[in-house]
Amino acid sequence: MNKFNRSFWKERYKNQTTGWDIGYPSTPIQNYIEQLTDKEISILIPGCGNSYEAEFLHDSGFKNITILDIVENPLKNFSKRVPSFPKEHLIHANFFNHQKKYDLILEQTFFCALEPKFRKDYAKKMHELLHKKGKLVGLLFDFPLTAKGPPFGGTKDEYIKLFSTYFKLKTLEKSHNSIEDRMGKELFIIFES
Ligand SMILES: C[S@@+](CC[C@H](N)C(=O)[O-])C[C@H]1O[C@@H](n2cnc3c(N)ncnc32)[C@H](O)[C@@H]1O
């Protein structure tokens, strides 16, 4: 059984207990986006929440962005906030059932929101959703995994074991430009399919 299912997340949005929501695009992801030159690439943000990164991408001229969440509320909020974003690219679905292929997938506080027993499925699914040489880019927490969460932590060693089955681990290092609250607690990743 999945403890952190749609109802769990739906309640969090309803009660506004959304401590993960920083209200703006996080610096490491924004900096990564800023150095991308091809605005035609297909990009997925799963477990997107209010998705300030998607807004930043859209405002920066990226043409093919898809955002996905198991809860409809943040997608509706996003649509109101960014009315020019194509409605057909707002996907209300379970990540594990999504079927499409992308050039780039952005990760931020989605992996840590899943029960750790789903981590292998996450790595496999991310690989499935990427074109050959596609990239999974973003942030993974760097603190010990305990029974308490979300957010569920993890370590570099664990991530190496988990992801190297499916990806070439191009970057997996302490993020040097995290937001203040997360400084020293996250790893920046670029994993190539
Ligand atoms: C901790 S929040 C992070 C939201 C966003 N990435 C951010 O940084 O603000 C986790 C998000 O993942 C969504 N989520 C959880 N399980 C999911 C699943 N299986 N498929 C799609 N979305 C899911 C939740 O509804 C929630 O919006």
Coordinates of C-alpha atoms and ligand atoms in Angstrom, one line a residue:
M1 CA 0.0 0.0 0.0
N2 CA 1.1 3.6 -0.7
K3 CA 0.9 5.7 2.5
F4 CA 1.6 8.9 0.6
N5 CA -1.1 8.6 -2.0
R6 CA -3.3 11.2 -3.8
S7 CA -5.5 11.8 -0.7
F8 CA -2.4 12.5 1.5
W9 CA -1.1 15.1 -1.0
K10 CA -4.5 16.5 -1.7
E11 CA -5.0 17.2 2.0
R12 CA -1.6 19.0 2.2
Y13 CA -2.6 21.4 -0.5
K14 CA -6.1 21.8 1.0
N15 CA -4.7 22.6 4.5
Q16 CA -1.8 24.6 3.0
T17 CA 0.8 22.5 4.8
T18 CA 3.1 22.8 1.9
G19 CA 6.4 23.5 3.7
W20 CA 8.4 22.4 0.6
D21 CA 6.9 25.2 -1.5
I22 CA 9.6 28.0 -1.7
G23 CA 7.5 30.3 -3.9
Y24 CA 10.1 30.9 -6.6
P25 CA 12.4 28.8 -8.8
S26 CA 15.3 27.4 -6.8
T27 CA 18.7 28.8 -7.7
P28 CA 20.4 25.5 -8.7
I29 CA 17.6 24.7 -11.2
Q30 CA 17.3 28.3 -12.4
N31 CA 21.0 28.5 -13.1
Y32 CA 20.9 25.2 -14.9
I33 CA 18.0 26.4 -17.1
E34 CA 19.8 29.7 -17.8
Q35 CA 22.7 27.9 -19.5
L36 CA 20.4 25.8 -21.8
T37 CA 20.5 27.1 -25.4
D38 CA 18.0 24.8 -27.2
K39 CA 14.5 26.1 -26.3
E40 CA 12.7 23.4 -28.4
I41 CA 13.7 20.4 -26.1
S42 CA 10.9 18.5 -24.4
I43 CA 10.9 18.9 -20.6
L44 CA 8.9 17.2 -17.9
I45 CA 8.5 18.3 -14.3
P46 CA 6.9 15.4 -12.4
G47 CA 5.5 16.0 -8.9
C48 CA 5.5 19.6 -10.0
G49 CA 3.4 21.2 -7.3
N50 CA 3.1 24.9 -7.9
S51 CA 6.0 24.7 -10.3
Y52 CA 7.8 28.0 -10.3
E53 CA 10.5 26.3 -12.4
A54 CA 8.0 25.7 -15.2
E55 CA 6.9 29.3 -15.1
F56 CA 10.5 30.4 -15.3
L57 CA 11.0 28.0 -18.3
H58 CA 7.9 29.3 -20.0
D59 CA 8.8 32.9 -19.4
S60 CA 12.3 32.2 -20.8
G61 CA 10.8 31.0 -24.1
F62 CA 11.0 27.2 -23.7
K63 CA 8.3 25.8 -26.0
N64 CA 7.7 22.2 -24.9
I65 CA 7.2 21.9 -21.2
T66 CA 5.0 19.4 -19.5
I67 CA 4.1 19.5 -15.8
L68 CA 2.5 16.6 -13.9
D69 CA 1.1 16.1 -10.5
I70 CA -1.2 13.5 -8.8
V71 CA -3.1 16.4 -7.3
E72 CA -5.2 18.7 -9.5
N73 CA -5.1 21.8 -7.2
P74 CA -1.6 23.0 -7.9
L75 CA -2.1 22.5 -11.6
K76 CA -5.2 24.7 -11.5
N77 CA -3.2 27.3 -9.5
F78 CA -0.5 27.2 -12.0
S79 CA -2.9 27.6 -14.9
K80 CA -4.4 30.7 -13.3
R81 CA -0.9 32.1 -12.6
V82 CA 0.4 31.4 -16.0
P83 CA -2.6 31.5 -18.3
S84 CA -0.6 31.4 -21.5
F85 CA 0.8 27.9 -20.6
P86 CA -0.8 25.3 -22.9
K87 CA -3.5 23.5 -21.0
E88 CA -2.8 20.2 -22.7
H89 CA 0.7 20.2 -21.1
L90 CA -0.8 20.2 -17.6
I91 CA -1.1 16.5 -16.6
H92 CA -3.1 15.4 -13.7
A93 CA -1.8 11.8 -13.2
N94 CA 0.3 9.4 -11.2
F95 CA 3.9 9.7 -12.4
F96 CA 4.2 5.9 -12.5
N97 CA 1.4 5.7 -15.1
H98 CA 2.7 8.4 -17.4
Q99 CA 3.8 7.3 -20.9
K100 CA 5.8 9.6 -23.1
K101 CA 9.4 10.5 -23.8
Y102 CA 11.3 13.6 -23.0
D103 CA 14.8 15.2 -23.5
L104 CA 15.0 16.5 -20.0
I105 CA 13.3 15.8 -16.7
L106 CA 13.7 18.2 -13.7
E107 CA 13.7 16.8 -10.2
Q108 CA 13.0 18.8 -7.1
T109 CA 11.5 17.4 -3.9
F110 CA 9.6 14.7 -5.8
F111 CA 12.0 11.8 -5.2
C112 CA 12.0 12.6 -1.4
A113 CA 8.2 12.7 -1.3
L114 CA 7.9 9.1 -2.3
E115 CA 8.1 6.2 0.1
P116 CA 11.6 4.8 -0.1
K117 CA 10.3 1.4 -1.2
F118 CA 9.4 3.1 -4.6
R119 CA 12.9 4.3 -5.3
K120 CA 13.9 1.5 -7.7
D121 CA 10.6 2.0 -9.5
Y122 CA 11.3 5.8 -9.7
A123 CA 14.8 5.2 -11.2
K124 CA 13.4 2.7 -13.8
K125 CA 10.4 5.0 -14.7
M126 CA 12.7 8.0 -15.1
H127 CA 14.8 6.0 -17.5
E128 CA 11.7 4.9 -19.4
L129 CA 10.5 8.5 -19.7
L130 CA 13.7 9.8 -21.3
H131 CA 15.0 9.6 -24.9
K132 CA 18.4 8.0 -25.3
K133 CA 20.9 10.6 -24.0
G134 CA 18.1 12.4 -22.2
K135 CA 18.8 13.9 -18.8
L136 CA 17.4 13.7 -15.3
V137 CA 18.6 16.9 -13.7
G138 CA 17.9 18.5 -10.3
L139 CA 18.4 18.1 -6.6
L140 CA 18.3 15.1 -4.2
F141 CA 18.5 15.5 -0.5
D142 CA 21.7 14.7 1.3
F143 CA 20.8 13.6 4.8
P144 CA 20.4 10.2 6.3
L145 CA 17.3 8.2 5.4
T146 CA 15.2 7.5 8.4
A147 CA 11.7 6.2 8.9
K148 CA 10.4 9.7 9.3
G149 CA 9.3 11.6 6.2
P150 CA 8.5 13.0 3.8
P151 CA 10.9 14.4 3.0
F152 CA 12.9 11.1 3.0
G153 CA 16.7 11.5 2.9
G154 CA 19.4 9.6 1.2
T155 CA 23.2 9.6 0.6
K156 CA 25.5 9.8 -2.3
D157 CA 26.4 6.1 -2.0
E158 CA 22.8 5.1 -2.0
Y159 CA 22.1 7.2 -5.1
I160 CA 25.1 5.8 -6.9
K161 CA 23.8 2.3 -6.3
L162 CA 20.3 3.1 -7.2
F163 CA 20.8 5.2 -10.4
S164 CA 23.9 3.7 -12.0
T165 CA 21.8 0.7 -13.2
Y166 CA 20.0 3.0 -15.6
F167 CA 22.0 6.2 -16.0
K168 CA 25.5 7.6 -16.6
L169 CA 26.0 9.7 -13.5
K170 CA 27.6 12.8 -15.0
T171 CA 27.2 15.0 -11.9
L172 CA 26.4 14.0 -8.3
E173 CA 27.9 16.6 -6.1
K174 CA 27.1 19.0 -3.2
S175 CA 25.0 21.8 -4.5
H176 CA 27.0 25.0 -4.1
N177 CA 24.2 27.4 -4.9
S178 CA 21.2 26.0 -2.9
I179 CA 18.7 28.3 -1.3
E180 CA 19.7 29.3 2.2
D181 CA 17.4 26.7 4.0
R182 CA 18.7 23.8 2.0
M183 CA 22.4 24.8 1.8
G184 CA 24.6 21.8 2.6
K185 CA 21.6 19.5 2.5
E186 CA 21.3 18.7 -1.2
L187 CA 23.2 17.2 -4.1
F188 CA 23.0 18.5 -7.7
I189 CA 22.5 15.7 -10.2
I190 CA 22.9 15.3 -14.0
F191 CA 22.1 11.7 -14.9
E192 CA 22.2 10.8 -18.6
S193 CA 20.0 8.0 -19.9
Ligands
LIG1 C1 7.1 17.7 -1.8 S1 6.0 18.1 -3.0 C2 7.1 19.0 -4.2 C3 6.4 19.9 -5.2 C4 7.3 20.6 -6.1 N1 8.2 19.8 -6.8 C5 8.1 21.7 -5.4 O1 9.4 21.6 -5.3 O2 7.5 22.6 -4.9 C6 5.7 16.6 -3.8 C7 4.7 16.7 -5.0 O3 4.7 15.4 -5.6 C8 3.3 15.1 -5.9 N2 3.2 13.6 -6.0 C9 3.4 12.7 -5.0 N3 3.3 11.5 -5.5 C10 3.1 11.6 -6.8 C11 2.9 10.7 -7.9 N4 3.0 9.3 -7.6 N5 2.7 11.1 -9.1 C12 2.7 12.5 -9.4 N6 2.8 13.4 -8.4 C13 3.0 13.0 -7.1 C14 2.5 15.7 -4.7 O4 1.2 15.9 -5.0 C15 3.3 17.0 -4.5 O5 2.8 18.0 -5.3

